[in-house]
CSV table of C-alpha atoms and ligand atoms in Angstrom, one decimal:
chain,number,residue,atom,x,y,z
X,607,MET,CA,-19.7,28.6,15.6
X,608,ARG,CA,-22.9,26.1,13.5
X,609,MET,CA,-22.1,23.4,11.7
X,610,HIS,CA,-24.8,23.6,9.5
X,611,GLU,CA,-23.6,27.9,8.6
X,612,ILE,CA,-19.8,25.3,8.0
X,613,ILE,CA,-21.3,22.6,5.2
X,614,ILE,CA,-23.8,25.8,3.8
X,615,GLU,CA,-20.5,27.6,2.8
X,616,LYS,CA,-18.3,24.4,1.6
X,617,ARG,CA,-21.5,24.2,-0.6
X,618,ASP,CA,-21.7,26.9,-1.9
X,619,GLY,CA,-17.4,26.9,-2.5
X,620,LYS,CA,-15.8,29.5,0.2
X,621,GLU,CA,-12.8,28.4,1.4
X,622,LEU,CA,-12.9,27.4,5.3
X,623,SER,CA,-10.1,28.8,7.6
X,624,ARG,CA,-8.2,27.1,9.9
X,625,GLU,CA,-10.4,27.5,12.3
X,626,GLN,CA,-13.5,25.6,11.3
X,627,ILE,CA,-11.8,23.3,10.5
X,628,ASP,CA,-10.4,22.0,12.9
X,629,TRP,CA,-13.5,22.6,15.6
X,630,VAL,CA,-15.1,20.1,13.2
X,631,ILE,CA,-12.2,17.0,13.1
X,632,GLN,CA,-12.7,18.4,17.1
X,633,GLY,CA,-16.7,17.2,17.2
X,634,CYS,CA,-15.5,14.3,14.8
X,635,THR,CA,-13.6,13.1,17.7
X,636,ASP,CA,-15.4,13.4,20.3
X,637,GLY,CA,-19.1,13.0,19.3
X,638,SER,CA,-20.7,16.2,19.4
X,639,ILE,CA,-20.9,16.7,15.0
X,640,PRO,CA,-23.7,13.9,14.2
X,641,ASP,CA,-22.9,11.4,11.6
X,642,TYR,CA,-25.8,13.1,9.2
X,643,GLN,CA,-23.7,16.5,9.4
X,644,LEU,CA,-20.0,15.3,9.1
X,645,SER,CA,-21.4,12.8,5.6
X,646,ALA,CA,-22.7,16.1,4.7
X,647,TRP,CA,-20.2,17.9,5.0
X,648,LEU,CA,-17.6,15.7,3.3
X,649,MET,CA,-19.9,15.8,0.6
X,650,THR,CA,-20.2,18.7,-0.2
X,651,ILE,CA,-16.0,18.1,0.1
X,652,TYR,CA,-16.5,15.3,-2.8
X,653,PHE,CA,-18.2,18.3,-5.2
X,654,SER,CA,-17.0,21.7,-4.2
X,655,GLY,CA,-12.6,20.3,-3.3
X,656,MET,CA,-10.4,21.7,-1.3
X,657,THR,CA,-7.4,24.8,-1.8
X,658,ARG,CA,-4.0,23.6,-0.1
X,659,LYS,CA,-4.5,25.5,2.2
X,660,GLU,CA,-7.6,24.4,3.7
X,661,MET,CA,-5.7,19.9,3.2
X,662,PHE,CA,-2.7,21.5,5.3
X,663,ALA,CA,-5.3,22.9,7.9
X,664,LEU,CA,-7.5,19.2,7.6
X,665,THR,CA,-4.2,16.7,7.6
X,666,ASP,CA,-2.8,18.6,10.5
X,667,ALA,CA,-6.7,18.1,12.5
X,668,MET,CA,-6.9,14.7,11.4
X,669,THR,CA,-3.0,14.6,12.5
X,670,LYS,CA,-3.7,15.5,15.7
X,671,SER,CA,-7.0,13.8,16.2
X,672,GLY,CA,-4.9,10.6,17.9
X,673,GLU,CA,-2.1,9.4,19.0
X,674,ARG,CA,1.5,10.7,17.4
X,675,ILE,CA,4.4,8.0,17.8
X,676,ASP,CA,7.9,10.0,18.2
X,677,LEU,CA,10.4,8.0,16.6
X,678,SER,CA,13.2,10.2,17.9
X,679,SER,CA,14.8,7.5,20.2
X,680,ILE,CA,16.0,5.5,17.4
X,681,PRO,CA,19.3,7.3,15.7
X,682,GLY,CA,19.5,8.8,12.1
X,683,VAL,CA,16.8,9.7,10.0
X,684,LYS,CA,13.6,8.0,9.3
X,685,VAL,CA,12.2,6.4,5.7
X,686,ASP,CA,8.0,5.3,5.6
X,687,LYS,CA,6.9,4.1,2.4
X,688,HIS,CA,3.4,3.2,1.8
X,689,SER,CA,1.2,1.9,-0.8
X,690,THR,CA,-1.7,3.0,-1.9
X,691,GLY,CA,-2.7,-0.9,-2.0
X,692,GLY,CA,-2.9,-3.5,-4.8
X,693,VAL,CA,-2.3,-6.6,-6.3
X,694,GLY,CA,0.5,-9.2,-5.5
X,695,ASP,CA,2.4,-6.2,-3.6
X,696,LYS,CA,4.7,-7.2,-1.6
X,697,THR,CA,7.5,-4.2,-2.2
X,698,THR,CA,7.4,-3.6,1.8
X,699,LEU,CA,8.9,-7.1,2.6
X,700,ILE,CA,12.0,-6.4,0.1
X,701,THR,CA,12.4,-2.9,0.1
X,702,GLY,CA,11.8,-2.4,3.9
X,703,PRO,CA,14.9,-5.2,4.2
X,704,ILE,CA,16.7,-3.6,1.8
X,705,VAL,CA,17.4,-0.6,2.8
X,706,ALA,CA,17.0,-1.7,7.0
X,707,ALA,CA,20.8,-3.5,5.4
X,708,CYS,CA,22.2,-0.5,4.1
X,709,GLY,CA,21.6,1.4,7.6
X,710,VAL,CA,17.8,3.6,6.9
X,711,PRO,CA,16.3,1.9,10.3
X,712,VAL,CA,13.1,1.0,8.9
X,713,ALA,CA,9.5,1.9,11.7
X,714,LYS,CA,7.0,1.4,9.6
X,715,MET,CA,2.6,0.7,10.4
X,716,SER,CA,0.6,-1.7,7.8
X,717,GLY,CA,-2.4,-2.5,7.4
X,718,ARG,CA,-4.6,-5.6,6.6
X,719,GLY,CA,-5.7,-6.3,3.2
X,720,LEU,CA,-8.6,-5.0,2.5
X,721,GLY,CA,-11.1,-6.0,-0.8
X,722,HIS,CA,-8.9,-6.9,-3.8
X,723,THR,CA,-5.8,-5.4,-1.9
X,724,GLY,CA,-3.9,-6.8,0.0
X,725,GLY,CA,-1.6,-6.3,3.0
X,726,THR,CA,1.6,-6.5,4.4
X,727,VAL,CA,0.0,-6.9,8.3
X,728,ASP,CA,-1.7,-10.5,5.8
X,729,LYS,CA,1.7,-11.1,4.6
X,730,LEU,CA,3.4,-11.2,7.8
X,731,GLU,CA,1.3,-13.8,9.8
X,732,SER,CA,1.1,-16.1,6.9
X,733,ILE,CA,5.3,-16.6,8.9
X,734,PRO,CA,4.1,-19.0,12.1
X,735,GLY,CA,4.5,-16.9,15.3
X,736,PHE,CA,5.0,-14.5,13.8
X,737,ARG,CA,4.2,-11.0,15.7
X,738,THR,CA,2.4,-8.0,13.8
X,739,GLU,CA,1.0,-5.9,17.8
X,740,LEU,CA,3.9,-5.1,19.6
X,741,SER,CA,3.7,-3.0,22.4
X,742,ARG,CA,5.3,0.4,21.3
X,743,ASP,CA,8.1,-0.2,23.3
X,744,THR,CA,8.6,-3.5,22.4
X,745,PHE,CA,8.3,-2.0,18.5
X,746,LEU,CA,11.4,0.7,19.4
X,747,ARG,CA,13.6,-1.7,21.5
X,748,ILE,CA,13.6,-4.2,17.4
X,749,VAL,CA,14.1,-1.1,15.4
X,750,SER,CA,17.1,-0.2,17.5
X,751,GLU,CA,18.5,-3.8,18.0
X,752,THR,CA,18.1,-5.1,14.1
X,753,GLY,CA,17.1,-2.3,12.3
X,754,ILE,CA,14.0,-2.9,10.8
X,755,SER,CA,10.3,-3.6,12.7
X,756,VAL,CA,7.1,-3.9,10.8
X,757,ILE,CA,3.7,-3.4,13.1
X,758,GLY,CA,-0.2,-3.0,12.4
X,759,GLN,CA,-0.9,0.2,11.8
X,760,SER,CA,-2.3,1.2,16.3
X,761,GLU,CA,-6.8,1.8,16.3
X,762,ASN,CA,-5.2,5.6,17.4
X,763,ILE,CA,-3.2,7.3,14.9
X,764,ALA,CA,-5.4,9.8,13.6
X,765,ALA,CA,-8.7,9.1,15.5
X,766,ALA,CA,-11.0,10.8,13.1
X,767,ASP,CA,-10.0,9.7,9.4
X,768,LYS,CA,-11.5,6.5,11.8
X,769,LYS,CA,-14.4,8.0,12.3
X,770,LEU,CA,-14.1,10.2,8.8
X,771,TYR,CA,-13.1,7.3,6.2
X,772,ALA,CA,-16.1,4.3,7.1
X,773,LEU,CA,-18.5,7.5,6.6
X,774,ARG,CA,-17.1,8.6,3.2
X,775,ASP,CA,-17.4,4.7,3.0
X,776,VAL,CA,-21.0,4.3,3.3
X,777,THR,CA,-22.0,7.6,1.7
X,778,GLY,CA,-20.2,7.2,-1.6
X,779,ALA,CA,-17.7,10.6,-0.7
X,780,ILE,CA,-13.8,7.8,-1.0
X,781,ASP,CA,-13.2,9.1,-4.1
X,782,SER,CA,-12.1,12.0,-3.9
X,783,ILE,CA,-8.6,13.6,-3.2
X,784,PRO,CA,-8.0,16.2,-0.7
X,785,LEU,CA,-10.0,13.8,1.1
X,786,ILE,CA,-8.0,11.1,0.4
X,787,ALA,CA,-4.5,12.9,0.6
X,788,SER,CA,-5.5,14.5,4.4
X,789,SER,CA,-7.0,10.8,5.2
X,790,VAL,CA,-3.7,9.1,4.1
X,791,MET,CA,-1.0,12.1,5.0
X,792,SER,CA,-2.1,12.1,8.3
X,793,LYS,CA,-1.5,9.3,9.8
X,794,LYS,CA,1.8,8.5,7.6
X,795,ILE,CA,2.3,12.7,9.5
X,796,ALA,CA,1.4,10.9,13.0
X,797,SER,CA,3.3,7.7,12.1
X,798,GLY,CA,6.7,10.1,13.5
X,799,ALA,CA,9.0,8.6,10.3
X,800,ASP,CA,11.8,12.2,9.4
X,801,ALA,CA,10.9,11.7,5.6
X,802,ILE,CA,8.4,9.9,3.5
X,803,LEU,CA,8.0,8.0,0.7
X,804,LEU,CA,4.8,7.0,-1.7
X,805,ASP,CA,3.9,4.4,-4.0
X,806,VAL,CA,0.8,5.6,-6.0
X,807,LYS,CA,-0.7,2.9,-8.1
X,808,THR,CA,-1.9,3.2,-10.4
X,809,GLY,CA,-4.6,0.7,-12.6
X,810,ARG,CA,-7.6,-1.1,-13.3
X,811,GLY,CA,-6.0,-3.3,-9.5
X,812,ALA,CA,-5.4,0.6,-7.7
X,813,PHE,CA,-7.5,3.3,-6.0
X,814,MET,CA,-6.9,5.1,-8.6
X,815,ASP,CA,-7.1,3.8,-11.9
X,816,SER,CA,-7.0,7.4,-14.4
X,817,LEU,CA,-2.9,7.3,-14.7
X,818,ASP,CA,-3.4,11.0,-14.4
X,819,ARG,CA,-5.5,11.8,-11.4
X,820,SER,CA,-3.2,9.1,-9.5
X,821,ILE,CA,-0.1,11.9,-10.4
X,822,ARG,CA,-2.7,14.4,-8.9
X,823,LEU,CA,-3.2,13.0,-6.4
X,824,ALA,CA,0.5,12.2,-5.9
X,825,ARG,CA,1.1,15.9,-5.9
X,826,VAL,CA,-0.8,17.4,-3.4
X,827,MET,CA,-0.1,13.7,-1.2
X,828,VAL,CA,3.8,15.4,-1.4
X,829,SER,CA,2.8,18.8,-1.1
X,830,ILE,CA,0.8,18.0,2.1
X,831,GLY,CA,4.1,16.1,3.6
X,832,GLU,CA,6.7,18.4,3.1
X,833,ASN,CA,4.1,21.5,4.7
X,834,ALA,CA,4.8,18.7,7.4
X,835,GLY,CA,7.9,18.9,7.6
X,836,ARG,CA,8.5,16.1,6.1
X,837,ARG,CA,10.6,15.0,2.9
X,838,THR,CA,8.1,13.4,1.0
X,839,ILE,CA,8.7,11.4,-2.3
X,840,ALA,CA,6.4,9.6,-4.5
X,841,LEU,CA,6.9,7.1,-6.9
X,842,VAL,CA,3.3,6.6,-9.3
X,843,THR,CA,4.1,2.4,-10.1
X,844,ASP,CA,1.4,0.4,-12.1
X,845,MET,CA,-1.3,-2.3,-11.0
X,846,ASP,CA,-3.3,-2.3,-14.1
X,847,GLU,CA,-1.5,-6.6,-14.2
X,848,PRO,CA,-0.4,-7.6,-11.1
X,849,LEU,CA,3.0,-7.6,-9.4
X,850,GLY,CA,5.2,-10.3,-9.0
X,851,PHE,CA,3.5,-13.4,-10.2
X,852,ALA,CA,2.6,-14.0,-7.1
X,853,ILE,CA,-0.8,-13.2,-5.0
X,854,GLY,CA,-2.3,-14.6,-1.7
X,855,ASN,CA,-0.1,-14.6,1.7
X,856,SER,CA,2.0,-17.3,2.2
X,857,LEU,CA,2.9,-17.6,-1.5
X,858,GLU,CA,3.7,-13.8,-0.9
X,859,VAL,CA,5.7,-13.9,1.5
X,860,ILE,CA,7.7,-17.3,-0.4
X,861,GLU,CA,8.2,-14.9,-3.7
X,862,ALA,CA,9.2,-12.2,-1.2
X,863,ILE,CA,11.9,-14.2,-0.1
X,864,GLU,CA,12.6,-15.3,-3.7
X,865,THR,CA,13.0,-11.2,-4.8
X,866,LEU,CA,15.3,-10.7,-1.2
X,867,HIS,CA,18.1,-13.8,-2.6
X,868,GLY,CA,17.5,-12.2,-6.3
X,869,ARG,CA,15.6,-14.4,-7.9
X,870,GLY,CA,12.4,-12.2,-7.8
X,871,PRO,CA,10.4,-11.9,-11.2
X,872,ALA,CA,11.3,-9.0,-12.6
X,873,ASP,CA,9.6,-6.7,-12.4
X,874,LEU,CA,8.3,-6.9,-8.4
X,875,GLN,CA,12.6,-6.0,-8.2
X,876,LYS,CA,12.3,-3.7,-10.4
X,877,VAL,CA,10.0,-1.6,-8.2
X,878,CYS,CA,11.7,-2.7,-5.1
X,879,LEU,CA,14.8,-2.3,-5.8
X,880,GLU,CA,13.4,1.8,-7.2
X,881,LEU,CA,11.4,2.3,-4.1
X,882,ALA,CA,14.9,1.2,-1.8
X,883,ALA,CA,16.5,3.6,-3.6
X,884,ASN,CA,13.8,6.2,-3.6
X,885,MET,CA,14.1,5.4,-0.1
X,886,LEU,CA,17.4,5.8,0.3
X,887,LEU,CA,17.7,9.9,-1.2
X,888,LEU,CA,15.1,10.5,1.6
X,889,ALA,CA,17.4,9.2,4.1
X,890,GLU,CA,20.6,11.3,2.8
X,891,LYS,CA,23.0,7.8,2.1
X,892,ALA,CA,24.2,9.5,-1.2
X,893,ASP,CA,22.9,12.7,-2.8
X,894,GLU,CA,22.2,11.3,-6.1
X,895,LEU,CA,19.3,8.4,-7.2
X,896,ALA,CA,21.7,7.0,-9.4
X,897,ASP,CA,24.4,5.8,-6.6
X,898,CYS,CA,21.1,5.0,-4.2
X,899,ARG,CA,20.2,2.8,-7.0
X,900,ILE,CA,23.7,0.9,-6.9
X,901,LEU,CA,23.2,0.3,-2.1
X,902,ALA,CA,20.0,-0.6,-2.5
X,903,GLU,CA,21.2,-3.3,-5.8
X,904,LYS,CA,24.1,-4.5,-3.0
X,905,ALA,CA,22.3,-5.0,-0.5
X,906,LEU,CA,19.4,-7.8,-2.5
X,907,GLN,CA,22.2,-9.8,-4.0
X,908,ASP,CA,25.7,-9.6,-1.5
X,909,GLY,CA,21.9,-11.1,1.3
X,910,SER,CA,22.2,-8.8,3.4
X,911,ALA,CA,18.4,-7.0,2.8
X,912,PHE,CA,17.7,-11.5,3.4
X,913,GLU,CA,19.4,-10.7,7.5
X,914,ARG,CA,17.5,-8.5,7.5
X,915,PHE,CA,14.3,-9.7,6.8
X,916,LYS,CA,14.7,-12.9,9.1
X,917,LEU,CA,16.3,-10.7,12.1
X,918,MET,CA,13.0,-8.5,12.1
X,919,THR,CA,11.5,-12.6,12.0
X,920,ALA,CA,13.0,-13.3,14.5
X,921,ALA,CA,12.6,-10.3,16.8
X,922,GLN,CA,9.4,-11.0,16.1
X,923,GLY,CA,8.7,-13.9,16.5
X,924,GLY,CA,7.9,-15.4,14.0
X,925,ASP,CA,10.2,-19.4,12.9
X,926,VAL,CA,13.0,-18.3,10.6
X,927,ARG,CA,13.4,-22.2,9.7
X,928,TYR,CA,10.5,-21.2,7.1
X,929,LEU,CA,12.6,-18.8,5.4
X,930,ASP,CA,15.3,-20.3,5.1
X,931,ASP,CA,13.6,-23.8,4.1
X,932,PRO,CA,9.0,-21.7,2.0
X,933,GLY,CA,8.9,-25.5,1.2
X,934,LEU,CA,7.6,-25.1,5.2
X,935,PHE,CA,4.8,-23.0,4.4
X,936,PRO,CA,1.2,-25.1,4.9
X,937,LYS,CA,-0.3,-26.0,1.0
X,938,ALA,CA,-3.4,-25.2,0.5
X,939,PRO,CA,-5.7,-29.0,-0.1
X,940,LEU,CA,-7.0,-27.5,-3.3
X,941,VAL,CA,-4.6,-26.4,-5.9
X,942,LEU,CA,-6.7,-25.5,-9.5
X,943,PRO,CA,-5.6,-24.6,-13.5
X,944,VAL,CA,-7.3,-22.2,-14.8
X,945,THR,CA,-6.1,-22.8,-18.7
X,946,ALA,CA,-6.7,-21.0,-22.1
X,947,ALA,CA,-9.3,-21.0,-24.3
X,948,LYS,CA,-6.8,-20.6,-27.6
X,949,SER,CA,-3.3,-19.5,-27.9
X,950,GLY,CA,-1.9,-16.0,-29.0
X,951,PHE,CA,0.0,-13.4,-26.4
X,952,VAL,CA,-0.9,-12.1,-23.4
X,953,GLU,CA,-1.6,-8.9,-24.1
X,954,ALA,CA,-3.2,-8.0,-20.5
X,955,VAL,CA,-4.0,-9.3,-17.1
X,956,ASP,CA,-6.4,-7.8,-14.7
X,957,ALA,CA,-5.2,-6.9,-11.3
X,958,LEU,CA,-9.0,-6.2,-10.0
X,959,ALA,CA,-10.1,-9.3,-11.5
X,960,VAL,CA,-7.5,-11.5,-10.0
X,961,GLY,CA,-7.7,-9.4,-6.8
X,962,ASN,CA,-11.6,-10.4,-6.7
X,963,ALA,CA,-10.4,-13.8,-7.4
X,964,SER,CA,-8.1,-14.2,-4.8
X,965,LEU,CA,-10.2,-12.6,-2.5
X,966,LEU,CA,-12.6,-15.8,-3.5
X,967,LEU,CA,-9.6,-17.6,-3.2
X,968,GLY,CA,-9.9,-16.5,0.7
X,969,ALA,CA,-6.9,-14.1,0.4
X,970,GLY,CA,-8.9,-11.8,1.4
X,971,ARG,CA,-11.2,-10.2,3.4
X,972,LEU,CA,-14.9,-8.6,2.5
X,973,ARG,CA,-14.9,-6.7,5.6
X,974,LYS,CA,-12.6,-5.5,8.0
X,975,GLU,CA,-13.3,-8.4,11.2
X,976,ASP,CA,-12.8,-11.3,8.4
X,977,GLY,CA,-10.0,-14.2,8.9
X,978,VAL,CA,-7.9,-14.9,5.6
X,979,ASP,CA,-6.5,-17.8,4.7
X,980,HIS,CA,-3.1,-17.8,4.8
X,981,ARG,CA,-2.6,-20.5,2.6
X,982,ALA,CA,-5.1,-19.0,-0.2
X,983,GLY,CA,-4.3,-17.3,-3.0
X,984,LEU,CA,-2.9,-17.6,-6.7
X,985,LEU,CA,-0.2,-18.5,-8.6
X,986,LEU,CA,0.4,-16.6,-12.6
X,987,LYS,CA,2.2,-18.9,-14.8
X,988,LYS,CA,1.6,-15.8,-17.3
X,989,LYS,CA,1.6,-11.8,-17.9
X,990,ILE,CA,1.8,-9.7,-20.5
X,991,GLY,CA,3.7,-9.5,-23.8
X,992,ASP,CA,4.1,-14.3,-23.1
X,993,TRP,CA,2.9,-16.5,-25.7
X,994,VAL,CA,0.5,-18.5,-24.4
X,995,ASP,CA,-1.1,-22.7,-25.8
X,996,ALA,CA,-4.0,-23.7,-26.3
X,997,GLY,CA,-5.3,-25.5,-22.9
X,998,GLU,CA,-1.7,-24.1,-21.4
X,999,VAL,CA,-1.7,-23.1,-17.9
X,1000,LEU,CA,-2.6,-19.0,-16.8
X,1001,ALA,CA,-2.8,-19.0,-13.3
X,1002,GLU,CA,-2.8,-21.7,-10.4
X,1003,LEU,CA,-5.9,-21.3,-8.1
X,1004,TYR,CA,-5.2,-22.0,-3.9
X,1005,THR,CA,-8.4,-22.6,-1.5
X,1006,ASP,CA,-9.5,-25.0,0.1
X,1007,ALA,CA,-13.1,-25.9,-1.0
X,1008,GLU,CA,-14.7,-26.2,-4.8
X,1009,ASP,CA,-17.1,-24.4,-4.1
X,1010,LYS,CA,-14.7,-20.6,-4.2
X,1011,GLY,CA,-12.8,-22.9,-6.6
X,1012,ARG,CA,-15.6,-21.6,-9.1
X,1013,GLU,CA,-16.4,-18.2,-9.5
X,1014,ALA,CA,-13.2,-17.1,-8.8
X,1015,THR,CA,-11.4,-19.7,-11.8
X,1016,ARG,CA,-14.1,-17.9,-14.4
X,1017,LEU,CA,-12.8,-14.2,-12.6
X,1018,THR,CA,-9.0,-15.4,-13.3
X,1019,ALA,CA,-9.7,-17.2,-16.8
X,1020,GLY,CA,-11.3,-13.3,-17.9
X,1021,ALA,CA,-8.6,-11.4,-16.2
X,1022,PHE,CA,-6.3,-12.4,-19.6
X,1023,GLU,CA,-6.8,-10.9,-22.4
X,1024,ILE,CA,-5.1,-12.8,-25.4
X,1025,ASP,CA,-4.6,-11.5,-28.1
X,1026,GLU,CA,-2.1,-12.8,-32.1
X,1027,LYS,CA,-0.8,-9.2,-31.6
X,1028,ILE,CA,2.7,-9.2,-30.1
X,1029,PRO,CA,1.7,-6.3,-27.5
X,1030,ALA,CA,3.7,-3.0,-25.6
X,1031,MET,CA,5.2,-4.0,-22.9
X,1032,PRO,CA,3.9,-1.9,-19.7
X,1033,LYS,CA,5.3,0.9,-18.7
X,1034,LEU,CA,6.2,-0.2,-13.9
X,1035,ILE,CA,7.2,3.5,-13.0
X,1036,HIS,CA,5.5,6.2,-15.3
X,1037,ALA,CA,5.8,9.3,-12.9
X,1038,ARG,CA,8.4,10.6,-9.8
X,1039,VAL,CA,7.2,13.0,-8.3
X,1040,THR,CA,9.3,15.0,-5.2
X,1041,ALA,CA,8.2,19.1,-4.1
X,1042,GLU,CA,10.3,20.4,-6.6
X,1043,SER,CA,9.4,18.1,-10.0
X,1044,SER,CA,7.1,16.4,-11.2
X,1045,ALA,CA,8.7,14.1,-14.1
X,1046,THR,CA,7.6,10.9,-16.2
X,1047,TYR,CA,10.3,7.5,-15.8
X,1048,ASP,CA,11.4,4.8,-17.8
G,1160,URA,N1,-6.5,4.5,2.4
G,1160,URA,C1,-6.6,6.0,3.4
G,1160,URA,O1,-6.3,5.6,4.5
G,1160,URA,N2,-7.2,6.7,2.8
G,1160,URA,C2,-8.7,7.0,2.0
G,1160,URA,O2,-8.8,8.1,1.9
G,1160,URA,C3,-7.8,6.1,0.9
G,1160,URA,C4,-6.7,5.7,1.7
């Protein structure tokens, strides 16, 4: 086969065969196809799209391009969860323990934060001692003993994706539904779970800001998962305003602890319970979603989900005293209030602007190799629908240096839209997509 012929076929809108796709991914993995041809090929996909058959073949080839995790030694239906990334999205810290407390094993690999979105691994590492790099055997042992373990994503999962993603990133080819879907799903399928719950974020702080495209992405990912023999459900959830009040690593862990005690922000609790209920349905804990919701609520209210979080933390080396007394978490030396310029109702809180402010404060990273300040971030004091008086605090910023605070203060102040009219409250869960149907929600 010749790479330039494959590029021309795709450029001209032809459907590529499985053999052609396998050959490209093989050449990507072994380095025999140069980056300039791979980049051109990715761009033809960006413009020409892919048929379902091509997406299934691409996902399969990428899944097989690296390490695959075998979870078969853990009894029961293993359900994975994936979020497409957001601001203040600490749902894994809450949903994972709820599901584990209901008897469903959670063996999860998560990512670090990049750009304006946070990552579960950084959040967990803000608990002193918590280790997210464990050997495969230790990971499986902890899941068997405690029902839950969350570790960092192995570098070798879907090896071809690493290279393709890096090329897409520097050539303007990230925002393509076939390429996003195959990238995400190849990593999920290689991670070994029997079933997958996808949390596709939509809105200003999400990867996809249009609801229509988010639902399309959800449908494509569900069909890829099902085609690979993994039961897959997607919820399309809101990311126009940040989830909860806390943004930043230890601030989010503290909010997750509060939520595991049943005292969390209403929006965060609602999304976590719905994600957990759908994971329980995938694990066949009950036949009806309504019954799964009851199981999830019970695990939150009776403290068993919090106990699971503690068990996992202890097993991964974390100091559980911080979970029992979140006041022990180190505080950022500077706390900067952002105040309202006028009175009115909060009409919008731009999650992208808040995520970027958090990045500037030190909570996130611009490049993969950067470190993060676990103490840095923001606490929102007002959210959509709240009344605010002129001069009242909208948010508190946590950082270690005045200069980091200046631009973050400007961004945060600009994130709030304030109006005299009572605003419409945002929908939290926009749609639920299954193999059988796609329904709008709420
Ligand atoms: N996340 C991924 O893992 N891949 C993409 O292509 C986009 C987001």
